[in-house]
Coordinates of C-alpha atoms and ligand atoms in Angstrom, one line a residue:
X1 CA 0.5 -0.2 0.2
X2 CA 1.2 3.6 -0.5
X3 CA 2.4 5.4 1.9
X4 CA -0.1 8.5 2.5
X5 CA 1.4 11.5 4.7
X6 CA -0.6 12.6 6.9
X7 CA 0.3 16.4 7.2
X8 CA -1.6 17.3 4.8
X9 CA -5.4 16.1 6.3
X10 CA -4.4 17.7 9.8
X11 CA -6.0 21.5 9.5
X12 CA -4.5 25.2 10.4
X13 CA -5.5 25.2 14.4
X14 CA -8.8 27.6 13.6
X15 CA -10.0 25.3 11.3
X16 CA -10.0 22.8 13.6
X17 CA -12.9 22.2 15.9
X18 CA -12.2 24.1 19.8
X19 CA -11.6 21.7 21.6
X20 CA -15.2 22.1 23.6
X21 CA -16.9 20.1 20.8
X22 CA -14.0 17.3 19.9
X23 CA -15.0 16.8 24.4
X24 CA -18.9 17.9 24.3
X25 CA -18.8 14.2 25.8
X26 CA -16.1 14.6 28.4
X27 CA -13.1 17.0 29.8
X28 CA -10.3 17.4 27.0
X29 CA -8.0 14.7 26.6
X30 CA -4.1 16.7 26.0
X31 CA -1.4 14.8 24.5
X32 CA 2.1 16.2 26.4
X33 CA 4.2 14.5 23.6
X34 CA 5.4 17.9 22.6
X35 CA 8.0 18.1 26.2
X36 CA 7.9 14.0 27.0
X37 CA 9.3 13.6 23.7
X38 CA 12.2 13.7 21.7
X39 CA 11.9 15.7 18.4
X40 CA 9.9 18.8 19.7
X41 CA 9.4 22.3 18.5
X42 CA 8.9 25.7 20.4
X43 CA 5.6 25.3 17.6
X44 CA 4.6 22.1 19.0
X45 CA 5.1 23.7 22.6
X46 CA 3.7 26.7 21.6
X47 CA 0.2 25.2 20.3
X48 CA 0.7 22.5 23.4
X49 CA 0.5 25.8 26.4
X50 CA -2.6 27.7 24.6
X51 CA -4.2 24.0 24.5
X52 CA -3.4 23.6 28.4
X53 CA -4.7 27.3 28.6
X54 CA -7.7 27.3 27.0
X55 CA -8.8 23.9 29.7
X56 CA -7.7 25.7 32.1
X57 CA -10.5 28.2 31.5
X58 CA -12.7 26.2 30.4
X59 CA -12.6 23.6 31.7
X60 CA -9.9 23.2 35.1
X61 CA -9.8 19.7 34.3
X62 CA -8.7 17.8 31.9
X63 CA -7.1 14.1 30.8
X64 CA -3.4 13.5 29.7
X65 CA -2.2 11.6 27.5
X66 CA 2.3 10.3 26.7
X67 CA 2.9 12.0 29.8
X68 CA 6.1 9.6 30.3
X69 CA 5.0 8.0 33.1
X70 CA 5.4 5.0 32.8
X71 CA 1.7 3.0 33.5
X72 CA 4.1 -0.2 35.2
X73 CA 3.7 2.4 38.4
X74 CA 0.1 2.7 37.8
X75 CA -0.7 -0.6 38.5
X76 CA 1.6 -1.8 40.4
X77 CA 0.4 1.1 43.5
X78 CA -3.5 -0.1 42.2
X79 CA -2.8 -3.1 42.8
X80 CA -0.9 -2.8 45.9
X81 CA -3.3 -0.9 47.1
X82 CA -6.0 -2.7 46.7
X83 CA -3.8 -5.9 48.5
X84 CA -3.2 -3.4 51.5
X85 CA -7.1 -2.6 52.2
X86 CA -8.5 -6.6 51.6
X87 CA -6.8 -7.0 54.7
X88 CA -8.5 -7.6 58.3
X89 CA -10.2 -4.1 59.5
X90 CA -8.0 -4.7 62.4
X91 CA -4.4 -5.1 60.4
X92 CA -5.5 -1.4 58.7
X93 CA -5.9 -0.1 62.0
X94 CA -2.5 -1.3 62.8
X95 CA -0.8 2.1 60.4
X96 CA -3.7 4.1 61.5
X97 CA -2.9 7.8 61.0
X98 CA -3.1 9.4 65.2
X99 CA -1.3 12.3 66.6
X100 CA 2.3 12.2 65.7
X101 CA 1.3 12.7 61.7
X102 CA -1.3 12.9 60.0
X103 CA -0.1 9.9 57.2
X104 CA -1.9 6.4 58.0
X105 CA -5.2 4.4 57.2
X106 CA -8.4 5.9 58.2
X107 CA -12.0 4.8 58.0
X108 CA -14.0 7.5 57.2
X109 CA -13.2 10.9 55.9
X110 CA -15.9 14.1 56.1
X111 CA -16.2 16.5 52.7
X112 CA -17.8 19.8 53.8
X113 CA -19.6 17.8 56.9
X114 CA -21.2 14.4 55.7
X115 CA -19.5 11.8 55.6
X116 CA -18.3 9.8 52.9
X117 CA -18.3 6.0 52.9
X118 CA -14.8 5.2 52.2
X119 CA -11.3 4.0 53.5
X120 CA -8.1 5.3 53.0
X121 CA -4.1 6.3 53.2
X122 CA -2.0 9.0 53.4
X123 CA 1.2 9.7 52.5
X124 CA 3.4 12.9 52.3
X125 CA 5.5 13.2 49.2
X126 CA 8.4 14.4 50.9
X127 CA 10.4 13.2 54.4
X128 CA 9.9 14.8 56.3
X129 CA 6.9 17.6 55.5
X130 CA 7.1 20.5 57.3
X131 CA 4.0 21.5 58.8
X132 CA 2.9 24.7 61.2
X133 CA 2.1 22.7 65.0
X134 CA -1.3 24.8 65.2
X135 CA -3.8 26.6 63.4
X136 CA -3.3 29.6 65.4
X137 CA -2.1 32.2 63.1
X138 CA 0.3 33.7 65.9
X139 CA 1.9 30.5 66.7
X140 CA 4.7 30.0 64.3
X141 CA 6.5 26.2 66.0
X142 CA 6.7 23.4 63.2
X143 CA 6.4 20.6 63.5
X144 CA 7.5 17.4 61.4
X145 CA 5.3 15.0 60.3
X146 CA 6.9 11.2 58.6
X147 CA 4.8 8.7 57.1
X148 CA 3.3 5.2 58.1
X149 CA 4.2 2.5 55.9
X150 CA 2.1 -1.2 55.4
X151 CA 3.8 -4.0 55.5
X152 CA 1.8 -5.7 53.3
X153 CA 2.0 -6.2 50.7
X154 CA 5.9 -5.9 51.3
X155 CA 6.7 -3.9 48.2
X156 CA 4.5 -0.6 49.3
X157 CA 7.0 1.1 50.3
X158 CA 9.3 1.2 47.0
X159 CA 6.0 1.5 45.1
X160 CA 4.9 4.2 45.8
X161 CA 8.3 6.1 46.7
X162 CA 8.8 5.1 42.8
X163 CA 5.4 6.4 42.1
X164 CA 5.9 9.9 43.8
X165 CA 8.5 10.4 42.0
X166 CA 6.9 10.1 38.5
X167 CA 3.9 12.3 39.9
X168 CA 6.4 15.0 41.1
X169 CA 7.9 15.7 37.7
X170 CA 4.7 15.6 36.0
X171 CA 3.7 18.4 38.5
X172 CA 6.6 20.5 37.5
X173 CA 5.8 20.0 33.7
X174 CA 2.0 20.8 33.8
X175 CA 2.9 23.7 36.3
X176 CA 5.5 25.5 33.7
X177 CA 2.5 24.8 31.0
X178 CA 0.1 26.8 33.7
X179 CA 3.0 29.3 33.9
X180 CA 3.9 29.9 29.9
X181 CA -0.7 29.5 29.5
X182 CA -0.6 32.4 31.8
X183 CA 2.1 34.3 31.2
X184 CA 4.7 33.9 33.1
X185 CA 8.2 32.6 32.8
X186 CA 8.3 29.0 32.8
X187 CA 9.8 28.4 36.6
X188 CA 7.7 31.1 37.8
X189 CA 5.9 28.7 40.5
X190 CA 8.7 26.5 40.6
X191 CA 10.7 28.3 43.7
X192 CA 7.0 28.0 46.1
X193 CA 7.8 24.0 46.2
X194 CA 11.0 23.0 45.7
X195 CA 11.9 23.8 49.8
X196 CA 9.6 22.2 51.6
X197 CA 6.2 21.1 49.4
X198 CA 3.9 19.3 51.5
X199 CA 2.5 17.7 48.7
X200 CA 0.6 13.9 49.6
X201 CA -0.5 10.9 48.0
X202 CA -4.1 9.7 49.0
X203 CA -5.2 5.7 48.5
X204 CA -9.5 6.1 48.7
X205 CA -10.8 2.6 48.4
X206 CA -15.0 3.6 48.0
X207 CA -17.1 1.3 49.1
X208 CA -20.8 2.8 48.0
X209 CA -21.2 6.9 48.6
X210 CA -17.4 8.4 46.6
X211 CA -16.5 11.3 47.9
X212 CA -19.2 14.7 48.1
X213 CA -19.0 17.9 45.6
X214 CA -15.8 19.6 46.3
X215 CA -13.1 21.7 45.6
X216 CA -9.2 20.6 45.7
X217 CA -7.7 23.3 47.9
X218 CA -4.2 22.1 46.8
X219 CA -2.3 23.7 43.2
X220 CA -2.8 21.0 41.0
X221 CA -4.1 17.2 41.8
X222 CA -3.1 14.0 39.3
X223 CA -5.4 11.9 39.8
X224 CA -5.2 8.0 38.6
X225 CA -8.2 5.8 38.7
X226 CA -9.3 2.5 38.1
X227 CA -11.5 0.7 35.4
X228 CA -14.6 1.9 37.6
X229 CA -16.5 4.7 36.4
X230 CA -17.3 7.3 39.3
X231 CA -15.9 10.4 39.0
X232 CA -17.7 13.8 37.7
X233 CA -16.6 17.0 37.6
X234 CA -19.3 20.4 37.5
X235 CA -18.9 22.0 33.7
X236 CA -18.5 25.6 34.3
X237 CA -20.7 26.8 31.0
X238 CA -23.8 25.4 32.1
X239 CA -22.6 23.5 35.6
X240 CA -24.4 20.4 35.0
X241 CA -22.0 17.0 36.1
X242 CA -20.0 15.3 33.2
X243 CA -18.8 11.9 34.0
X244 CA -15.1 11.3 33.2
X245 CA -14.7 8.5 31.6
X246 CA -11.0 6.4 32.9
X247 CA -8.5 5.7 30.4
X248 CA -5.9 2.6 31.5
X249 CA -3.0 5.0 31.2
X250 CA -4.2 8.6 31.3
X251 CA -4.1 11.0 35.0
X252 CA -6.4 12.9 35.0
X253 CA -6.0 16.4 36.2
X254 CA -7.7 19.6 38.2
X255 CA -6.4 23.3 38.9
X256 CA -6.7 23.6 42.8
X257 CA -7.9 26.1 44.7
X258 CA -3.9 28.1 45.3
X259 CA -4.0 28.3 41.3
X260 CA -7.2 30.4 41.0
X261 CA -5.9 32.6 43.8
X262 CA -2.4 33.0 42.4
X263 CA -3.8 33.8 38.8
X264 CA -5.8 35.8 40.4
X265 CA -9.1 33.4 39.3
X266 CA -8.0 33.7 35.9
X267 CA -8.7 30.1 36.1
X268 CA -11.1 28.2 38.7
X269 CA -10.5 25.4 41.2
X270 CA -13.9 23.3 39.3
X271 CA -15.9 21.2 42.0
X272 CA -15.3 17.7 41.0
X273 CA -17.2 14.8 43.3
X274 CA -17.0 10.8 43.2
X275 CA -20.0 8.2 42.9
X276 CA -19.8 4.7 43.0
X277 CA -22.9 2.4 43.0
X278 CA -23.2 -0.3 44.9
X279 CA -21.9 -3.5 43.2
X280 CA -18.3 -2.2 42.6
X281 CA -15.8 -1.1 45.3
X282 CA -13.4 1.6 43.3
X283 CA -9.8 2.5 43.5
X284 CA -8.4 6.0 43.2
X285 CA -5.1 8.0 44.3
X286 CA -5.5 11.7 43.8
X287 CA -1.3 13.2 44.5
X288 CA -2.1 17.1 45.7
X289 CA 1.0 19.3 44.5
X290 CA 1.1 21.7 47.2
X291 CA 4.2 24.3 47.7
X292 CA 5.5 24.3 51.5
X293 CA 3.7 25.2 54.1
X294 CA 4.9 28.5 54.6
X295 CA 4.0 30.5 51.2
X296 CA 2.2 32.9 51.5
X297 CA -0.5 32.3 49.1
X298 CA -2.0 35.7 47.0
X299 CA -2.6 36.9 43.6
X300 CA 0.7 36.9 41.7
X301 CA 2.7 40.6 41.3
X302 CA 2.2 40.1 37.1
X303 CA -1.3 39.0 37.0
X304 CA -2.8 42.1 39.4
X305 CA -3.2 46.0 38.2
X306 CA -4.9 48.9 38.4
X307 CA -7.9 47.6 37.1
X308 CA -7.6 43.9 38.0
X309 CA -6.3 44.1 41.5
X310 CA -6.2 41.3 44.1
X311 CA -9.3 39.5 44.0
X312 CA -7.9 37.7 47.7
X313 CA -6.1 38.2 50.7
X314 CA -2.6 36.8 51.2
X315 CA -3.0 33.5 53.8
X316 CA -0.2 30.8 54.8
X317 CA -0.4 27.6 52.5
X318 CA 0.3 25.4 55.7
X319 CA -2.5 27.0 58.1
X320 CA -5.1 26.3 55.2
X321 CA -4.1 22.9 54.6
X322 CA -3.7 21.7 58.5
X323 CA -7.1 23.8 59.3
X324 CA -9.3 21.9 56.2
X325 CA -7.1 18.1 57.5
X326 CA -8.4 18.6 60.5
X327 CA -11.9 19.8 60.0
X328 CA -12.1 17.2 57.7
X329 CA -12.3 14.3 60.0
X330 CA -14.0 15.5 62.5
X331 CA -17.6 16.7 62.9
X332 CA -17.2 20.6 62.9
X333 CA -19.9 23.1 64.4
X334 CA -18.9 25.5 61.6
X335 CA -18.4 25.6 58.1
X336 CA -15.2 24.9 56.7
X337 CA -12.6 27.2 55.6
X338 CA -12.4 28.2 51.9
X339 CA -10.5 30.2 50.0
X340 CA -13.7 32.5 50.1
X341 CA -12.9 33.5 53.2
X342 CA -9.5 35.0 52.1
X343 CA -11.7 37.3 48.9
X344 CA -11.6 41.0 49.5
X345 CA -15.0 42.4 48.9
Ligands
OGA1 C1 -10.0 13.1 46.2 C2 -10.9 13.2 45.1 C3 -11.6 11.8 43.1 C4 -11.9 10.5 42.6 O1 -10.1 12.3 46.6 O2 -9.8 14.9 46.3 O3 -11.4 14.1 44.0 O4 -12.4 9.8 41.8 N1 -10.9 11.8 44.3 O5 -11.6 9.1 43.6
NI2 NI1 -10.7 15.9 44.5

């Protein structure tokens, strides 16, 4: 058969259907090969940056392919996670989270004060992770948190550490693209993470109800899910819930509250939830990319001016996260802290 040059079928960008038309059925799918393959060009990176920019603006959610993370890592971690959760409650409780660190196993989580039906295991990406000792603004004491690792399955620690390394690489790449899409220098965000990031990874085991509607308080979240669907995203244009179809080798990326503040609302953190039916259990693994605890989160200077004044007053990343962590585990009689609470009139 004659070789066909596919290049001639590729339309000029302005004649291609817009992202929203292609993805009317779901969130945008973005091919990261311009930054993960060897043969790349400035124009390919430029096109990718634009694609990221419109996905961030229109959706706040997208899937990535050709992201450079070996599929075996995700498979191994999902498998290890299944093995861990299949143990007896008694065995799982041997690595329960406690006063010494929020890393570990727990059975119930409250999202916005409603109990979710799920089991969870949290690990910090860095050991130790520095955190404020209390949520009190005037208390500057810092504590060091370390991880608990389950004994079963045996290779868990290596699997999770290898996976976290890859997530971090991907997160930095995505933050560069997002920075460029906002007209900032590529490494603009790096300084907030390079020393003392408080990122963590969560193994979710959803039994029935999954996770209630919420926005992530991270800068960015990279989600891996198994083949059982359930994730739903609230579409910004019409407020409809859109089901995200799991693709075995893709990751789902969503913007969190911190990017919303940094970008002074140019990009928004989007509401999402996980719905699970009664018959099937579901495993998912979000990696939450967080800056150092003492980062003062506020709209970036480059993105504000007289016409576009800052919409938020500064807050400390670690104090905010600690408040949410405490609140997410206990039923509180008051509303949870939201970035909205830092909004300037
Ligand atoms: C979360 C979350 C979604 C999912 O844990 O923050 O949004 O699909 N999870 O498990
Ligand atoms: Ni979430």
